[in-house]
Amino acid sequence: MSDWTRKDHGHPELPVDNPVEAAQRLAGMRDFDPLTVLNELSAWLDAVKDIPGDVEKDRGEILSLIQEAGGAHVSALLAQFLAQPKFNQEDWNTLNDYVRGLAGALCASARILLKQSATTPSLQLPGAVGAARGLHASRILAKVHFLRYLSVPPKLWQLAYAVHGDAEKAGCATTPVHMHAAHKTSTTVAQELLRMLMLQSSSPEMMRPEHIEVADRVIEQLGDFTLRPRGVADNPFCFDPASDTPPHRAPGEPPDPNTEIRYFGAGIGYDTLDRLYHQSVATKTPVIKASGKDIPHHVQISAIKHLLVFWGLASPYSPPARTPATGNLQVIHGYGQIWQHLSHVRSGATELALVEDGDGAAQAPETWAQHDAGGNELGAEIPQRSGDWARCGELVGVTMPGSNECWLGMIRSMHAEPGRGLHANIFVLSHQPQAVQLRPVIAKDEANIVSENAARQFAFKSVRAIIVSDGAAGAQKANFMLPPDSWEEGRGYEATIGGAARFLRSLQLLRHGDDYMRATFEWVQET
């Protein structure tokens, strides 16, 4: 592991052998630019390697100070990445190098202390604290990778399992500790490992970056996850502590009684999250305490719904069998652009009646290379330029080679490999989506503002909607999409389809996207 974290920053002389002076120097970095601070702290991490091994406790204290000094700056950079669709590669490299070096140094120091505690019992508590800090940093490193749909480096899993294993051997894996003096809440080595495992088990490859951030904060807030003893296989997830592979959903068959595999799950944390979710829906208050004010309520709710589904006993998603496929897909994205494109495909020409103020220029389709297909899913390689906007949950319009039809799809999952492009799995929502204009039917309490006749004549508050399914086939409930500011539960609409007027009423909200709402509806008689 030391080779993995070693990086020569050419650091100047730093007071790493004097905790008091180090604390003063590090405290002075609070108001500096995050990138500058993290580069400087990486130099500190290099300097810490020179501390003699016979004073490992001092090394752990300096590493703790470095972790505290960098915490706010790491959060600031992560917030920038969430706010900006495009990742700056140099900024990401700086963040990744620092967190990787910190996690490696903390874990290595903790392992030394835990082993030394066998002969020096007074080192057991510092070892447990160091292990908790190291696993916390490891989870942050994992999140840094998840935000770019990258896999966690195998060596990080190997290290995390080893740190927890050493703490169990030393008898302090479940000992309550405070990672830093300012922390009011306690944690344990086992819970810090479980937080990392639960983040991976949340299927981050199927989440938007902001949902990954919500999941991490929820995991930090909850705790109370369950790690079962060896030989007990009554939880939905498992990992092999002797491997360098990530945790995964447990297989259905009973495990080998002699296996070292450990099972884990959300435990009572699941019930706590379910209760918080229903309270948040009812009161419109954030699920995440204090630090969640920067994330919109609907984003938190979407992320929590995802966690409740994916933390359950049964897997909510089984990827369909896929076969290799070739050819190019023509892809457009964004609700407004897809609506315009569907309207054009349906009419064969741009209709002046469909052009309104604020319409942007029609988006030129992007060419994605198809990789495979299976069920209602298409696998494709995303061109590098598309990485600025492509996210899980993004709506896309897809035209297959040799076809004039435009399918409506959603990016279900994404994965990236270092030095290579992104791979996306697109779930086809509809092979025959309909772009329509809906006129909200004037309710009785609105008649004093505008009459029904006037609204009909002047297309008052016309809404652009996409009917995903009209319910005729029976395969799925009638459902449609419309812009977020046009959504209203129970609202009646008039639509002209095939030259005939039809009426529908919105029912249940299914999904709140960035630029669309998806909901069920029912066809009704005019009232």
Short mmCIF file of C-alpha atoms in Angstrom, two decimals:
data_model
loop_
_atom_site.label_atom_id
_atom_site.label_comp_id
_atom_site.label_asym_id
_atom_site.label_seq_id
_atom_site.Cartn_x
_atom_site.Cartn_y
_atom_site.Cartn_z
CA MET A 1 0.00 0.00 0.00
CA SER A 2 2.91 2.37 0.62
CA ASP A 3 3.82 2.26 -3.09
CA TRP A 4 0.23 3.13 -4.00
CA THR A 5 0.25 6.29 -1.87
CA ARG A 6 3.84 7.40 -2.46
CA LYS A 7 4.15 10.63 -4.42
CA ASP A 8 7.07 13.07 -4.41
CA HIS A 9 5.82 16.63 -3.98
CA GLY A 10 9.27 18.10 -3.28
CA HIS A 11 7.98 19.43 0.04
CA PRO A 12 9.86 22.01 2.15
CA GLU A 13 10.72 21.40 5.77
CA LEU A 14 7.49 21.09 7.72
CA PRO A 15 6.99 20.82 11.51
CA VAL A 16 5.68 17.26 11.40
CA ASP A 17 7.65 16.32 14.50
CA ASN A 18 6.00 19.05 16.58
CA PRO A 19 2.21 18.61 16.97
CA VAL A 20 1.73 22.03 18.58
CA GLU A 21 3.51 23.95 15.83
CA ALA A 22 1.89 21.74 13.18
CA ALA A 23 -1.57 22.54 14.57
CA GLN A 24 -0.84 26.27 14.39
CA ARG A 25 0.43 26.09 10.82
CA LEU A 26 -2.44 23.94 9.63
CA ALA A 27 -5.08 26.11 11.34
CA GLY A 28 -3.83 29.06 9.29
CA MET A 29 -4.93 27.37 6.05
CA ARG A 30 -8.66 27.73 6.68
CA ASP A 31 -9.15 30.76 4.43
CA PHE A 32 -6.91 29.65 1.56
CA ASP A 33 -8.03 28.41 -1.84
CA PRO A 34 -9.02 24.69 -1.63
CA LEU A 35 -6.70 23.58 -4.43
CA THR A 36 -3.76 25.41 -2.90
CA VAL A 37 -4.46 23.89 0.51
CA LEU A 38 -4.81 20.32 -0.77
CA ASN A 39 -1.57 20.58 -2.73
CA GLU A 40 0.14 21.84 0.42
CA LEU A 41 -1.39 19.09 2.55
CA SER A 42 -0.17 16.48 0.09
CA ALA A 43 3.33 17.79 0.81
CA TRP A 44 2.63 17.38 4.52
CA LEU A 45 1.60 13.78 3.94
CA ASP A 46 4.94 13.13 2.25
CA ALA A 47 6.80 14.74 5.13
CA VAL A 48 4.92 12.60 7.69
CA LYS A 49 6.52 9.50 6.17
CA ASP A 50 9.83 10.63 7.68
CA ILE A 51 8.56 10.35 11.27
CA PRO A 52 10.36 7.41 12.97
CA GLY A 53 8.31 4.25 13.37
CA ASP A 54 8.93 4.07 17.11
CA VAL A 55 6.72 7.13 17.67
CA GLU A 56 3.75 5.98 15.57
CA LYS A 57 1.31 7.64 17.93
CA ASP A 58 2.83 11.04 17.05
CA ARG A 59 2.45 10.27 13.34
CA GLY A 60 -1.23 9.47 13.96
CA GLU A 61 -1.76 12.82 15.71
CA ILE A 62 -0.19 14.77 12.85
CA LEU A 63 -2.28 12.85 10.32
CA SER A 64 -5.38 13.70 12.33
CA LEU A 65 -4.48 17.40 12.15
CA ILE A 66 -3.97 17.13 8.39
CA GLN A 67 -7.34 15.41 8.01
CA GLU A 68 -9.09 18.14 10.00
CA ALA A 69 -7.34 20.90 8.04
CA GLY A 70 -8.37 19.42 4.71
CA GLY A 71 -11.96 18.48 5.55
CA ALA A 72 -13.66 21.77 4.68
CA HIS A 73 -11.58 22.17 1.51
CA VAL A 74 -12.45 18.67 0.31
CA SER A 75 -16.13 19.48 0.87
CA ALA A 76 -15.77 22.76 -1.02
CA LEU A 77 -14.27 21.05 -4.06
CA LEU A 78 -16.92 18.34 -4.02
CA ALA A 79 -19.59 21.05 -3.91
CA GLN A 80 -18.02 22.68 -6.98
CA PHE A 81 -18.09 19.37 -8.84
CA LEU A 82 -21.77 18.91 -7.98
CA ALA A 83 -22.66 22.45 -9.07
CA GLN A 84 -20.81 22.29 -12.40
CA PRO A 85 -21.70 19.65 -14.98
CA LYS A 86 -18.11 19.50 -16.21
CA PHE A 87 -15.29 18.09 -14.08
CA ASN A 88 -12.00 19.90 -14.35
CA GLN A 89 -9.49 17.06 -14.68
CA GLU A 90 -6.63 18.91 -12.93
CA ASP A 91 -8.86 19.86 -9.99
CA TRP A 92 -10.10 16.28 -9.72
CA ASN A 93 -6.52 14.97 -9.82
CA THR A 94 -5.55 17.30 -6.96
CA LEU A 95 -8.51 16.16 -4.88
CA ASN A 96 -7.94 12.49 -5.69
CA ASP A 97 -4.21 12.64 -4.93
CA TYR A 98 -4.78 14.26 -1.55
CA VAL A 99 -7.61 11.98 -0.37
CA ARG A 100 -5.82 8.89 -1.68
CA GLY A 101 -2.62 9.86 0.15
CA LEU A 102 -4.54 10.69 3.34
CA ALA A 103 -6.50 7.42 3.35
CA GLY A 104 -3.39 5.37 2.71
CA ALA A 105 -1.34 7.15 5.40
CA LEU A 106 -4.07 6.98 8.04
CA CYS A 107 -4.79 3.30 7.42
CA ALA A 108 -1.09 2.36 7.38
CA SER A 109 -0.46 4.20 10.66
CA ALA A 110 -3.54 2.64 12.29
CA ARG A 111 -2.44 -0.87 11.32
CA ILE A 112 0.95 -0.31 12.95
CA LEU A 113 -0.65 0.98 16.16
CA LEU A 114 -3.13 -1.91 16.28
CA LYS A 115 -0.35 -4.47 15.92
CA GLN A 116 1.80 -2.71 18.51
CA SER A 117 -1.15 -2.76 20.95
CA ALA A 118 -0.64 -6.52 21.34
CA THR A 119 2.40 -5.74 23.48
CA THR A 120 1.52 -2.15 24.44
CA PRO A 121 -2.19 -2.09 25.43
CA SER A 122 -2.20 1.71 25.79
CA LEU A 123 -1.95 1.95 21.99
CA GLN A 124 -5.23 0.12 21.42
CA LEU A 125 -7.40 3.25 21.67
CA PRO A 126 -5.14 5.41 19.42
CA GLY A 127 -5.13 2.50 16.98
CA ALA A 128 -8.94 2.32 16.97
CA VAL A 129 -9.23 6.08 16.49
CA GLY A 130 -6.71 6.00 13.65
CA ALA A 131 -8.53 3.11 12.01
CA ALA A 132 -11.85 4.97 12.15
CA ARG A 133 -10.20 8.04 10.61
CA GLY A 134 -8.60 5.94 7.89
CA LEU A 135 -11.86 4.22 6.95
CA HIS A 136 -13.68 7.55 6.92
CA ALA A 137 -11.07 8.92 4.51
CA SER A 138 -11.39 5.75 2.44
CA ARG A 139 -15.13 6.35 2.07
CA ILE A 140 -14.49 9.90 0.89
CA LEU A 141 -12.02 8.54 -1.67
CA ALA A 142 -14.63 6.03 -2.83
CA LYS A 143 -17.16 8.87 -3.22
CA VAL A 144 -14.68 10.92 -5.25
CA HIS A 145 -14.55 8.00 -7.70
CA PHE A 146 -18.30 7.39 -7.67
CA LEU A 147 -18.98 11.01 -8.66
CA ARG A 148 -17.19 10.29 -11.91
CA TYR A 149 -18.69 6.81 -12.28
CA LEU A 150 -15.26 5.24 -11.74
CA SER A 151 -14.72 1.98 -9.87
CA VAL A 152 -13.03 2.14 -6.49
CA PRO A 153 -9.37 1.01 -6.79
CA PRO A 154 -9.12 -2.66 -5.67
CA LYS A 155 -6.23 -1.81 -3.34
CA LEU A 156 -8.56 0.46 -1.36
CA TRP A 157 -10.95 -2.41 -0.63
CA GLN A 158 -8.02 -4.62 0.31
CA LEU A 159 -6.74 -1.96 2.70
CA ALA A 160 -10.15 -1.23 4.25
CA TYR A 161 -10.78 -4.92 4.96
CA ALA A 162 -7.30 -5.30 6.45
CA VAL A 163 -7.72 -2.30 8.78
CA HIS A 164 -11.03 -3.62 10.08
CA GLY A 165 -9.54 -7.12 10.45
CA ASP A 166 -6.65 -5.74 12.52
CA ALA A 167 -9.10 -3.86 14.75
CA GLU A 168 -11.09 -7.06 15.32
CA LYS A 169 -7.91 -8.96 16.22
CA ALA A 170 -6.99 -6.17 18.65
CA GLY A 171 -10.47 -6.38 20.20
CA CYS A 172 -11.45 -2.76 19.49
CA ALA A 173 -13.51 -2.89 16.28
CA THR A 174 -16.69 -2.01 18.17
CA THR A 175 -15.11 0.33 20.74
CA PRO A 176 -16.80 3.78 20.63
CA VAL A 177 -14.30 6.49 19.66
CA HIS A 178 -14.31 10.15 18.69
CA MET A 179 -12.38 10.65 15.45
CA HIS A 180 -11.54 14.24 16.40
CA ALA A 181 -11.82 16.22 19.63
CA ALA A 182 -14.47 18.54 18.16
CA HIS A 183 -16.76 15.65 17.19
CA LYS A 184 -19.70 15.29 19.56
CA THR A 185 -20.84 11.92 18.24
CA SER A 186 -18.88 8.72 18.57
CA THR A 187 -18.30 6.01 15.99
CA THR A 188 -16.56 2.66 15.73
CA VAL A 189 -14.17 1.04 13.30
CA ALA A 190 -16.90 -1.42 12.31
CA GLN A 191 -19.43 1.35 11.60
CA GLU A 192 -16.93 3.30 9.49
CA LEU A 193 -16.28 0.19 7.40
CA LEU A 194 -20.04 -0.41 7.10
CA ARG A 195 -20.61 3.18 5.94
CA MET A 196 -18.14 2.59 3.12
CA LEU A 197 -19.71 -0.76 2.28
CA MET A 198 -23.24 0.67 2.28
CA LEU A 199 -22.26 3.50 -0.07
CA GLN A 200 -20.93 0.95 -2.56
CA SER A 201 -24.04 -1.21 -2.06
CA SER A 202 -26.30 1.74 -2.96
CA SER A 203 -25.55 1.15 -6.67
CA PRO A 204 -23.90 4.56 -7.26
CA GLU A 205 -23.51 3.67 -10.94
CA MET A 206 -27.30 4.16 -11.16
CA MET A 207 -27.39 7.52 -9.33
CA ARG A 208 -26.86 11.14 -10.26
CA PRO A 209 -23.83 12.78 -8.59
CA GLU A 210 -26.05 14.87 -6.31
CA HIS A 211 -27.91 11.69 -5.29
CA ILE A 212 -24.58 10.06 -4.42
CA GLU A 213 -23.81 13.04 -2.20
CA VAL A 214 -27.19 12.72 -0.49
CA ALA A 215 -26.61 9.00 0.02
CA ASP A 216 -23.22 9.66 1.62
CA ARG A 217 -24.68 12.25 4.00
CA VAL A 218 -27.55 9.96 4.92
CA ILE A 219 -25.12 7.12 5.60
CA GLU A 220 -23.04 9.47 7.75
CA GLN A 221 -26.15 10.55 9.64
CA LEU A 222 -27.69 7.12 10.19
CA GLY A 223 -25.09 4.61 11.31
CA ASP A 224 -26.67 1.61 13.03
CA PHE A 225 -25.76 -0.70 10.16
CA THR A 226 -25.31 -4.43 10.79
CA LEU A 227 -22.19 -6.60 10.33
CA ARG A 228 -22.82 -10.26 11.01
CA PRO A 229 -20.26 -12.69 12.53
CA ARG A 230 -18.60 -15.22 10.27
CA GLY A 231 -20.97 -18.04 9.38
CA VAL A 232 -24.16 -15.96 9.78
CA ALA A 233 -25.71 -15.25 6.39
CA ASP A 234 -28.97 -13.44 7.10
CA ASN A 235 -28.26 -10.05 5.48
CA PRO A 236 -28.57 -8.93 1.85
CA PHE A 237 -24.93 -7.97 1.17
CA CYS A 238 -21.54 -9.61 1.70
CA PHE A 239 -17.80 -9.15 1.18
CA ASP A 240 -14.70 -11.31 1.28
CA PRO A 241 -12.22 -9.79 3.75
CA ALA A 242 -9.35 -11.72 2.15
CA SER A 243 -9.96 -10.15 -1.27
CA ASP A 244 -9.61 -6.83 -3.04
CA THR A 245 -13.11 -6.95 -4.53
CA PRO A 246 -15.99 -4.65 -3.60
CA PRO A 247 -18.96 -5.83 -1.56
CA HIS A 248 -21.90 -7.19 -3.51
CA ARG A 249 -25.44 -8.49 -3.07
CA ALA A 250 -25.36 -11.90 -1.43
CA PRO A 251 -26.12 -14.94 -3.59
CA GLY A 252 -29.31 -16.87 -2.98
CA GLU A 253 -27.66 -20.18 -2.06
CA PRO A 254 -26.30 -20.87 1.46
CA PRO A 255 -22.60 -20.05 1.88
CA ASP A 256 -19.85 -22.56 2.54
CA PRO A 257 -19.76 -23.05 6.35
CA ASN A 258 -15.97 -22.64 6.30
CA THR A 259 -16.01 -19.40 4.32
CA GLU A 260 -14.57 -16.16 5.65
CA ILE A 261 -17.22 -14.13 3.84
CA ARG A 262 -19.02 -11.59 6.04
CA TYR A 263 -22.65 -10.53 5.59
CA PHE A 264 -23.98 -7.05 6.30
CA GLY A 265 -26.93 -4.75 5.72
CA ALA A 266 -28.73 -1.57 6.70
CA GLY A 267 -30.07 -3.11 9.92
CA ILE A 268 -32.25 -0.77 11.98
CA GLY A 269 -30.88 2.05 9.85
CA TYR A 270 -33.38 0.98 7.18
CA ASP A 271 -36.37 1.52 9.46
CA THR A 272 -34.96 4.85 10.60
CA LEU A 273 -34.54 6.00 7.00
CA ASP A 274 -38.03 4.84 6.04
CA ARG A 275 -39.51 6.83 8.92
CA LEU A 276 -37.48 9.94 8.01
CA TYR A 277 -38.58 9.60 4.39
CA HIS A 278 -42.30 9.55 5.19
CA GLN A 279 -41.91 12.44 7.65
CA SER A 280 -40.06 14.46 5.03
CA VAL A 281 -42.70 13.82 2.35
CA ALA A 282 -45.48 14.83 4.73
CA THR A 283 -43.81 17.97 6.12
CA LYS A 284 -41.66 19.02 3.13
CA THR A 285 -38.66 19.25 5.47
CA PRO A 286 -35.14 18.01 4.61
CA VAL A 287 -34.19 14.43 5.40
CA ILE A 288 -30.59 15.44 6.00
CA LYS A 289 -29.90 17.49 9.10
CA ALA A 290 -28.25 20.92 8.94
CA SER A 291 -25.80 20.27 6.09
CA GLY A 292 -28.60 19.35 3.68
CA LYS A 293 -29.82 22.90 3.01
CA ASP A 294 -27.72 23.16 -0.14
CA ILE A 295 -29.54 20.21 -1.75
CA PRO A 296 -33.14 20.71 -2.94
CA HIS A 297 -35.85 18.78 -1.14
CA HIS A 298 -36.97 16.87 -4.23
CA VAL A 299 -33.37 15.72 -4.85
CA GLN A 300 -33.16 14.40 -1.31
CA ILE A 301 -36.50 12.60 -1.68
CA SER A 302 -35.45 10.97 -4.97
CA ALA A 303 -32.17 9.79 -3.46
CA ILE A 304 -33.86 8.39 -0.35
CA LYS A 305 -36.39 6.47 -2.46
CA HIS A 306 -33.45 4.96 -4.35
CA LEU A 307 -31.74 3.90 -1.12
CA LEU A 308 -34.87 2.34 0.34
CA VAL A 309 -35.30 0.26 -2.81
CA PHE A 310 -31.67 -0.78 -3.22
CA TRP A 311 -31.04 -1.51 0.45
CA GLY A 312 -33.93 -3.97 0.55
CA LEU A 313 -33.70 -7.73 0.91
CA ALA A 314 -34.37 -8.40 -2.77
CA SER A 315 -32.52 -6.81 -5.67
CA PRO A 316 -34.79 -4.30 -7.43
CA TYR A 317 -32.95 -4.63 -10.72
CA SER A 318 -31.66 -7.57 -12.72
CA PRO A 319 -29.82 -6.53 -15.87
CA PRO A 320 -31.23 -8.24 -18.96
CA ALA A 321 -29.12 -10.64 -20.99
CA ARG A 322 -27.30 -8.61 -23.58
CA THR A 323 -25.91 -9.41 -26.99
CA PRO A 324 -23.21 -7.43 -28.78
CA ALA A 325 -24.50 -4.78 -31.17
CA THR A 326 -22.90 -2.39 -33.61
CA GLY A 327 -23.95 0.78 -35.35
CA ASN A 328 -24.50 4.35 -34.25
CA LEU A 329 -27.26 5.87 -32.16
CA GLN A 330 -28.37 9.44 -32.77
CA VAL A 331 -28.94 10.98 -29.35
CA ILE A 332 -30.47 14.26 -28.19
CA HIS A 333 -30.98 15.26 -24.57
CA GLY A 334 -33.00 17.64 -22.45
CA TYR A 335 -36.79 17.66 -22.11
CA GLY A 336 -37.38 20.74 -24.27
CA GLN A 337 -35.15 19.52 -27.07
CA ILE A 338 -36.71 16.05 -27.07
CA TRP A 339 -40.22 17.56 -27.20
CA GLN A 340 -39.28 19.72 -30.20
CA HIS A 341 -37.67 16.76 -31.95
CA LEU A 342 -40.67 14.49 -31.37
CA SER A 343 -42.96 17.21 -32.71
CA HIS A 344 -40.84 17.55 -35.84
CA VAL A 345 -40.72 13.77 -36.40
CA ARG A 346 -44.48 13.51 -36.02
CA SER A 347 -45.37 16.42 -38.30
CA GLY A 348 -42.57 16.02 -40.82
CA ALA A 349 -41.85 19.74 -40.61
CA THR A 350 -41.42 22.38 -37.96
CA GLU A 351 -44.86 23.77 -37.24
CA LEU A 352 -45.01 27.47 -36.50
CA ALA A 353 -47.71 26.80 -33.95
CA LEU A 354 -45.24 24.78 -31.90
CA VAL A 355 -42.60 27.51 -31.70
CA GLU A 356 -42.82 29.73 -28.66
CA ASP A 357 -40.74 32.46 -27.06
CA GLY A 358 -37.76 30.99 -25.28
CA ASP A 359 -37.36 28.06 -27.65
CA GLY A 360 -33.71 27.29 -28.20
CA ALA A 361 -32.19 26.31 -31.48
CA ALA A 362 -32.75 22.68 -32.36
CA GLN A 363 -29.96 20.56 -30.93
CA ALA A 364 -27.84 18.61 -33.39
CA PRO A 365 -27.97 14.92 -32.48
CA GLU A 366 -24.84 13.36 -31.06
CA THR A 367 -23.51 10.09 -32.40
CA TRP A 368 -23.00 7.36 -29.81
CA ALA A 369 -21.51 3.99 -30.75
CA GLN A 370 -23.85 1.19 -29.77
CA HIS A 371 -22.15 -1.54 -27.77
CA ASP A 372 -24.88 -4.04 -26.88
CA ALA A 373 -28.62 -4.51 -26.46
CA GLY A 374 -30.93 -6.57 -24.29
CA GLY A 375 -34.53 -6.32 -23.17
CA ASN A 376 -35.50 -2.66 -23.27
CA GLU A 377 -31.91 -1.49 -22.78
CA LEU A 378 -29.25 -0.22 -25.14
CA GLY A 379 -25.56 -0.06 -24.23
CA ALA A 380 -23.51 2.71 -25.81
CA GLU A 381 -20.15 4.40 -25.55
CA ILE A 382 -20.52 8.10 -24.77
CA PRO A 383 -18.25 10.51 -26.69
CA GLN A 384 -15.96 12.54 -24.47
CA ARG A 385 -17.74 15.83 -25.18
CA SER A 386 -21.01 14.36 -23.94
CA GLY A 387 -19.49 13.68 -20.54
CA ASP A 388 -20.25 17.31 -19.66
CA TRP A 389 -23.99 16.61 -19.40
CA ALA A 390 -24.55 12.83 -19.34
CA ARG A 391 -25.83 11.68 -15.94
CA CYS A 392 -27.98 8.85 -14.67
CA GLY A 393 -31.64 9.79 -14.91
CA GLU A 394 -31.07 12.10 -17.90
CA LEU A 395 -33.77 11.94 -20.57
CA VAL A 396 -32.59 11.16 -24.09
CA GLY A 397 -34.20 10.84 -27.47
CA VAL A 398 -32.69 7.95 -29.44
CA THR A 399 -32.93 7.27 -33.17
CA MET A 400 -31.72 3.89 -34.35
CA PRO A 401 -29.74 3.45 -37.58
CA GLY A 402 -31.97 3.46 -40.66
CA SER A 403 -35.04 4.61 -38.73
CA ASN A 404 -36.93 7.89 -38.61
CA GLU A 405 -38.61 7.01 -35.33
CA CYS A 406 -37.39 8.63 -32.13
CA TRP A 407 -37.51 6.55 -28.96
CA LEU A 408 -37.72 8.10 -25.53
CA GLY A 409 -35.08 6.80 -23.14
CA MET A 410 -33.44 7.45 -19.80
CA ILE A 411 -29.83 6.80 -18.84
CA ARG A 412 -30.18 4.02 -16.29
CA SER A 413 -26.53 3.49 -15.36
CA MET A 414 -23.06 4.69 -16.26
CA HIS A 415 -19.52 3.43 -15.85
CA ALA A 416 -16.13 4.88 -16.71
CA GLU A 417 -12.67 3.41 -16.99
CA PRO A 418 -9.54 5.55 -16.48
CA GLY A 419 -8.25 6.77 -19.84
CA ARG A 420 -11.39 5.58 -21.64
CA GLY A 421 -14.82 7.02 -22.33
CA LEU A 422 -18.04 6.58 -20.44
CA HIS A 423 -20.36 3.65 -21.02
CA ALA A 424 -24.10 4.20 -20.62
CA ASN A 425 -27.03 1.83 -20.37
CA ILE A 426 -30.15 3.47 -21.77
CA PHE A 427 -33.56 2.20 -20.70
CA VAL A 428 -36.13 2.72 -23.45
CA LEU A 429 -39.22 4.23 -21.79
CA SER A 430 -41.29 4.31 -24.97
CA HIS A 431 -40.89 3.29 -28.60
CA GLN A 432 -43.74 5.59 -29.65
CA PRO A 433 -43.74 8.68 -27.43
CA GLN A 434 -46.18 11.43 -28.36
CA ALA A 435 -45.35 15.12 -28.07
CA VAL A 436 -48.60 16.98 -27.39
CA GLN A 437 -49.76 20.35 -26.20
CA LEU A 438 -52.12 20.27 -23.26
CA ARG A 439 -54.48 23.04 -22.28
CA PRO A 440 -55.24 23.10 -18.55
CA VAL A 441 -59.00 22.96 -18.06
CA ILE A 442 -60.11 25.99 -16.08
CA ALA A 443 -61.37 24.98 -12.66
CA LYS A 444 -64.37 26.68 -11.03
CA ASP A 445 -62.18 28.66 -8.63
CA GLU A 446 -60.16 30.01 -11.58
CA ALA A 447 -63.13 31.19 -13.66
CA ASN A 448 -62.95 34.69 -12.22
CA ILE A 449 -59.44 35.06 -13.70
CA VAL A 450 -60.04 33.67 -17.16
CA SER A 451 -63.07 31.91 -18.61
CA GLU A 452 -63.01 28.43 -20.10
CA ASN A 453 -63.98 29.82 -23.53
CA ALA A 454 -61.20 32.41 -23.44
CA ALA A 455 -58.68 29.82 -22.31
CA ARG A 456 -59.70 27.54 -25.17
CA GLN A 457 -59.54 30.36 -27.74
CA PHE A 458 -56.14 31.70 -26.72
CA ALA A 459 -54.52 28.40 -25.59
CA PHE A 460 -54.10 29.82 -22.11
CA LYS A 461 -51.08 28.37 -20.28
CA SER A 462 -50.46 25.72 -22.91
CA VAL A 463 -48.31 22.88 -21.56
CA ARG A 464 -45.85 20.85 -23.59
CA ALA A 465 -46.17 17.21 -22.60
CA ILE A 466 -44.86 13.87 -23.77
CA ILE A 467 -47.22 10.93 -23.46
CA VAL A 468 -45.01 7.96 -22.63
CA SER A 469 -47.86 5.45 -22.59
CA ASP A 470 -51.55 6.06 -23.21
CA GLY A 471 -52.48 2.89 -21.35
CA ALA A 472 -54.05 1.28 -24.40
CA ALA A 473 -51.62 -1.63 -24.53
CA GLY A 474 -52.12 -2.45 -20.87
CA ALA A 475 -48.42 -3.14 -20.34
CA GLN A 476 -48.06 -0.06 -18.16
CA LYS A 477 -50.32 2.58 -16.69
CA ALA A 478 -51.02 5.67 -18.75
CA ASN A 479 -48.27 8.14 -17.90
CA PHE A 480 -46.85 11.35 -19.25
CA MET A 481 -44.09 13.92 -18.74
CA LEU A 482 -44.30 17.67 -18.47
CA PRO A 483 -42.10 20.54 -17.22
CA PRO A 484 -41.78 20.81 -13.42
CA ASP A 485 -43.50 24.20 -13.23
CA SER A 486 -46.54 22.76 -15.06
CA TRP A 487 -47.12 19.82 -12.72
CA GLU A 488 -50.22 19.86 -10.54
CA GLU A 489 -51.75 16.76 -9.03
CA GLY A 490 -55.37 16.24 -10.04
CA ARG A 491 -55.28 18.89 -12.77
CA GLY A 492 -57.47 18.28 -15.82
CA TYR A 493 -56.13 18.89 -19.33
CA GLU A 494 -57.48 19.00 -22.85
CA ALA A 495 -55.38 17.49 -25.63
CA THR A 496 -55.92 17.38 -29.36
CA ILE A 497 -54.81 13.98 -30.65
CA GLY A 498 -55.46 12.86 -34.19
CA GLY A 499 -57.65 15.92 -34.73
CA ALA A 500 -59.97 15.01 -31.86
CA ALA A 501 -60.16 16.60 -28.41
CA ARG A 502 -59.56 14.29 -25.45
CA PHE A 503 -59.40 15.00 -21.77
CA LEU A 504 -57.12 13.62 -19.08
CA ARG A 505 -56.49 14.12 -15.38
CA SER A 506 -53.08 13.90 -13.73
CA LEU A 507 -52.76 11.39 -10.92
CA GLN A 508 -49.61 10.24 -9.11
CA LEU A 509 -46.14 11.70 -9.44
CA LEU A 510 -43.64 9.00 -10.39
CA ARG A 511 -40.36 10.84 -10.83
CA HIS A 512 -39.03 14.38 -10.38
CA GLY A 513 -36.20 15.03 -12.83
CA ASP A 514 -34.19 18.19 -13.30
CA ASP A 515 -36.30 19.44 -16.22
CA TYR A 516 -39.32 17.14 -16.19
CA MET A 517 -41.94 15.47 -14.04
CA ARG A 518 -43.28 12.02 -14.85
CA ALA A 519 -46.73 11.09 -13.58
CA THR A 520 -49.62 8.74 -14.21
CA PHE A 521 -52.90 10.01 -15.63
CA GLU A 522 -56.37 8.80 -16.58
CA TRP A 523 -58.56 9.57 -19.57
CA VAL A 524 -61.81 11.28 -18.53
CA GLN A 525 -64.98 12.63 -20.08
CA GLU A 526 -65.24 16.37 -20.52
CA THR A 527 -66.78 17.99 -17.47
#
